[in-house]
Structures are given as structure tokens and as C-alpha cells.
Amino acid sequence: MPEGYKYKRALLKLSGEALAGEEGHGVDPAVLSSIARQVKKITDDGVQLAIVVGGGNLFRGGSAK
């Protein structure tokens, strides 16, 4: 077990809205950079991390083909 963590493996679900930041659409590079730094720290500490990314903010209002 990685020291300081309750679990050895975790699933992180990132909503499209969370990635959009204050813009409300697309992907905010500052938000993505912050998340990437946090993910790197966790994985460097030995936690196995699976990531699921939502895309509702990218497709909402249009049709996905």
C-alpha cells in the first residue's frame, strides 16, 4: 500500500464541465495543468490511477458523429 493513501488503486472521473473551468466549454489549459500536476504526484507516490474523462461540454448542443 502506498504510504499515506487508503487505496492502492483509484478511479478518477473528470467531468467535462470541471475541465472547462470558468469558460464553461472546451478545456481550460490552466485547469488541465493543475490536474496533471496532482495526478503526477499521486502516481509518483505509487497509486495506480485510472482516469475517465467526460465530454458532455464538448458535445452538448451538437451531434457527435
N, CA, C and O atoms as a DFTB+ gen file, in Angstrom:
260 C
 N C O
     1  1       0.846      -1.181       0.000
     2  2       0.000       0.000       0.000
     3  2       0.892       1.245       0.000
     4  3       1.803       1.352       0.821
     5  1       0.634       2.191      -0.922
     6  2       1.414       3.439      -0.920
     7  2       1.222       4.176       0.413
     8  3       0.101       4.310       0.905
     9  1       2.320       4.645       0.980
    10  2       2.268       5.315       2.275
    11  2       1.414       6.577       2.219
    12  3       1.564       7.408       1.322
    13  1       0.520       6.705       3.189
    14  2      -0.323       7.886       3.294
    15  2      -1.617       7.802       2.490
    16  3      -2.413       8.740       2.495
    17  1      -1.826       6.692       1.806
    18  2      -3.038       6.530       0.995
    19  2      -3.846       5.351       1.506
    20  3      -3.287       4.363       1.982
    21  1      -5.144       5.457       1.406
    22  2      -6.036       4.394       1.855
    23  2      -6.117       3.270       0.832
    24  3      -6.299       2.109       1.197
    25  1      -5.981       3.610      -0.457
    26  2      -6.123       2.628      -1.527
    27  2      -4.890       2.591      -2.412
    28  3      -4.191       3.592      -2.569
    29  1      -4.632       1.431      -2.987
    30  2      -3.509       1.254      -3.906
    31  2      -3.912       1.640      -5.329
    32  3      -3.080       2.068      -6.130
    33  1      -5.203       1.480      -5.628
    34  2      -5.735       1.811      -6.954
    35  2      -6.942       2.722      -6.793
    36  3      -7.703       2.603      -5.833
    37  1      -7.106       3.638      -7.752
    38  2      -8.234       4.567      -7.681
    39  2      -8.714       4.895      -9.087
    40  3      -7.967       4.778     -10.059
    41  1      -9.964       5.303      -9.176
    42  2     -10.571       5.761     -10.419
    43  2     -10.922       7.230     -10.249
    44  3     -11.613       7.608      -9.303
    45  1     -10.443       8.052     -11.170
    46  2     -10.733       9.483     -11.152
    47  2     -11.626       9.798     -12.344
    48  3     -11.235       9.584     -13.491
    49  1     -12.826      10.307     -12.076
    50  2     -13.752      10.683     -13.146
    51  2     -13.754      12.197     -13.234
    52  3     -14.180      12.881     -12.304
    53  1     -13.281      12.714     -14.344
    54  2     -13.242      14.162     -14.564
    55  2     -14.394      14.549     -15.478
    56  3     -14.488      14.071     -16.609
    57  1     -15.251      15.400     -14.994
    58  2     -16.360      15.847     -15.837
    59  2     -15.839      16.858     -16.852
    60  3     -14.870      17.573     -16.595
    61  1     -16.483      16.905     -17.984
    62  2     -16.131      17.898     -18.984
    63  2     -16.291      19.304     -18.443
    64  3     -15.520      20.199     -18.789
    65  1     -17.292      19.504     -17.592
    66  2     -17.529      20.825     -17.007
    67  2     -16.373      21.236     -16.104
    68  3     -15.996      22.407     -16.075
    69  1     -15.810      20.289     -15.373
    70  2     -14.671      20.598     -14.498
    71  2     -13.465      21.018     -15.331
    72  3     -12.733      21.926     -14.937
    73  1     -13.250      20.377     -16.466
    74  2     -12.119      20.710     -17.328
    75  2     -12.282      22.063     -18.005
    76  3     -11.297      22.697     -18.384
    77  1     -13.516      22.498     -18.155
    78  2     -13.784      23.761     -18.842
    79  2     -13.422      24.970     -17.985
    80  3     -13.242      26.066     -18.516
    81  1     -13.312      24.793     -16.683
    82  2     -13.015      25.923     -15.819
    83  2     -14.133      26.942     -15.859
    84  3     -15.308      26.585     -15.945
    85  1     -13.770      28.202     -15.796
    86  2     -14.778      29.261     -15.757
    87  2     -15.372      29.567     -17.127
    88  3     -16.404      30.232     -17.221
    89  1     -14.730      29.088     -18.185
    90  2     -15.231      29.333     -19.545
    91  2     -16.555      28.624     -19.801
    92  3     -17.408      29.131     -20.529
    93  1     -16.723      27.436     -19.192
    94  2     -17.965      26.695     -19.369
    95  2     -18.004      25.825     -20.608
    96  3     -18.992      25.130     -20.842
    97  1     -16.937      25.851     -21.413
    98  2     -16.892      24.989     -22.592
    99  2     -15.424      24.738     -22.959
   100  3     -14.536      25.480     -22.541
   101  1     -15.188      23.701     -23.734
   102  2     -13.823      23.378     -24.134
   103  2     -12.996      22.891     -22.956
   104  3     -13.538      22.383     -21.974
   105  1     -11.678      23.050     -23.059
   106  2     -10.767      22.639     -21.992
   107  2      -9.886      23.836     -21.624
   108  3      -9.229      24.425     -22.482
   109  1      -9.885      24.181     -20.348
   110  2      -9.070      25.285     -19.848
   111  2      -7.661      24.753     -19.579
   112  3      -7.493      23.885     -18.722
   113  1      -6.647      25.252     -20.290
   114  2      -5.278      24.752     -20.101
   115  2      -4.772      24.867     -18.664
   116  3      -4.024      24.001     -18.211
   117  1      -5.159      25.906     -17.945
   118  2      -4.712      26.070     -16.555
   119  2      -5.305      24.984     -15.662
   120  3      -4.618      24.446     -14.793
   121  1      -6.577      24.664     -15.877
   122  2      -7.231      23.609     -15.106
   123  2      -6.583      22.264     -15.429
   124  3      -6.289      21.481     -14.525
   125  1      -6.363      22.001     -16.698
   126  2      -5.760      20.742     -17.116
   127  2      -4.350      20.596     -16.543
   128  3      -3.971      19.506     -16.114
   129  1      -3.584      21.657     -16.532
   130  2      -2.234      21.640     -15.976
   131  2      -2.259      21.335     -14.476
   132  3      -1.441      20.558     -13.984
   133  1      -3.180      21.937     -13.769
   134  2      -3.318      21.700     -12.329
   135  2      -3.660      20.239     -12.051
   136  3      -3.075      19.617     -11.165
   137  1      -4.599      19.701     -12.803
   138  2      -4.985      18.297     -12.629
   139  2      -3.814      17.385     -12.950
   140  3      -3.576      16.408     -12.240
   141  1      -3.081      17.694     -14.013
   142  2      -1.929      16.866     -14.401
   143  2      -0.871      16.836     -13.298
   144  3      -0.301      15.781     -13.018
   145  1      -0.606      17.975     -12.673
   146  2       0.365      18.012     -11.568
   147  2      -0.096      17.132     -10.397
   148  3       0.711      16.421      -9.796
   149  1      -1.378      17.184     -10.081
   150  2      -1.910      16.384      -8.982
   151  2      -1.869      14.892      -9.309
   152  3      -1.538      14.072      -8.452
   153  1      -2.204      14.545     -10.546
   154  2      -2.157      13.148     -10.976
   155  2      -0.722      12.635     -10.920
   156  3      -0.485      11.509     -10.483
   157  1       0.231      13.444     -11.354
   158  2       1.633      13.037     -11.318
   159  2       2.079      12.765      -9.894
   160  3       2.761      11.771      -9.639
   161  1       1.709      13.625      -8.968
   162  2       2.089      13.422      -7.567
   163  2       1.542      12.106      -7.037
   164  3       2.269      11.331      -6.416
   165  1       0.278      11.858      -7.280
   166  2      -0.361      10.638      -6.789
   167  2       0.301       9.401      -7.390
   168  3       0.593       8.444      -6.673
   169  1       0.538       9.417      -8.699
   170  2       1.143       8.247      -9.335
   171  2       2.610       8.100      -8.943
   172  3       3.098       6.976      -8.821
   173  1       3.320       9.202      -8.745
   174  2       4.701       9.128      -8.263
   175  2       4.759       8.509      -6.865
   176  3       5.747       7.870      -6.504
   177  1       3.700       8.701      -6.088
   178  2       3.615       8.126      -4.749
   179  2       3.266       6.640      -4.778
   180  3       3.261       5.982      -3.738
   181  1       2.973       6.109      -5.974
   182  2       2.732       4.675      -6.107
   183  2       1.289       4.248      -6.258
   184  3       1.005       3.051      -6.302
   185  1       0.370       5.197      -6.339
   186  2      -1.037       4.848      -6.532
   187  2      -1.280       4.599      -8.018
   188  3      -0.863       5.392      -8.863
   189  1      -1.955       3.496      -8.332
   190  2      -2.343       3.209      -9.714
   191  2      -3.661       3.939      -9.965
   192  3      -4.638       3.743      -9.243
   193  1      -3.675       4.775     -10.987
   194  2      -4.819       5.647     -11.226
   195  2      -5.387       5.434     -12.623
   196  3      -4.667       5.502     -13.620
   197  1      -6.685       5.177     -12.678
   198  2      -7.408       5.120     -13.953
   199  2      -8.188       6.425     -14.059
   200  3      -8.737       6.908     -13.069
   201  1      -8.236       6.992     -15.257
   202  2      -8.910       8.276     -15.448
   203  2      -9.978       8.155     -16.525
   204  3      -9.718       7.657     -17.620
   205  1     -11.182       8.616     -16.200
   206  2     -12.297       8.675     -17.149
   207  2     -12.607      10.141     -17.353
   208  3     -12.790      10.882     -16.387
   209  1     -12.665      10.563     -18.602
   210  2     -12.929      11.971     -18.908
   211  2     -14.280      12.092     -19.591
   212  3     -14.532      11.457     -20.615
   213  1     -15.149      12.918     -19.010
   214  2     -16.447      13.181     -19.606
   215  2     -16.309      14.188     -20.736
   216  3     -15.355      14.965     -20.770
   217  1     -17.248      14.174     -21.646
   218  2     -17.169      15.094     -22.779
   219  2     -18.470      15.816     -23.052
   220  3     -18.671      16.347     -24.144
   221  1     -19.360      15.842     -22.063
   222  2     -20.659      16.474     -22.266
   223  2     -20.561      17.919     -22.708
   224  3     -21.356      18.374     -23.531
   225  1     -19.589      18.648     -22.167
   226  2     -19.468      20.055     -22.526
   227  2     -18.953      20.228     -23.956
   228  3     -19.124      21.290     -24.555
   229  1     -18.324      19.188     -24.500
   230  2     -17.826      19.267     -25.876
   231  2     -18.905      18.936     -26.896
   232  3     -18.893      19.458     -28.010
   233  1     -19.849      18.060     -26.511
   234  2     -20.850      17.589     -27.463
   235  2     -22.252      18.158     -27.234
   236  3     -23.100      18.104     -28.125
   237  1     -22.490      18.692     -26.064
   238  2     -23.824      19.190     -25.737
   239  2     -24.237      20.249     -26.759
   240  3     -23.471      21.156     -27.082
   241  1     -25.435      20.116     -27.247
   242  2     -25.942      21.104     -28.193
   243  2     -25.613      20.779     -29.637
   244  3     -26.078      21.468     -30.545
   245  1     -24.822      19.744     -29.865
   246  2     -24.478      19.335     -31.224
   247  2     -24.606      17.842     -31.331
   248  3     -24.942      17.162     -30.361
   249  1     -24.341      17.338     -32.497
   250  2     -24.423      15.886     -32.660
   251  2     -23.021      15.319     -32.794
   252  3     -22.188      15.849     -33.529
   253  1     -22.776      14.245     -32.079
   254  2     -21.480      13.542     -32.173
   255  2     -21.552      12.555     -33.311
   256  3     -22.494      11.767     -33.399
   257  1     -20.568      12.590     -34.178
   258  2     -20.568      11.675     -35.327
   259  2     -19.343      10.812     -35.271
   260  3     -19.143       9.967     -36.144
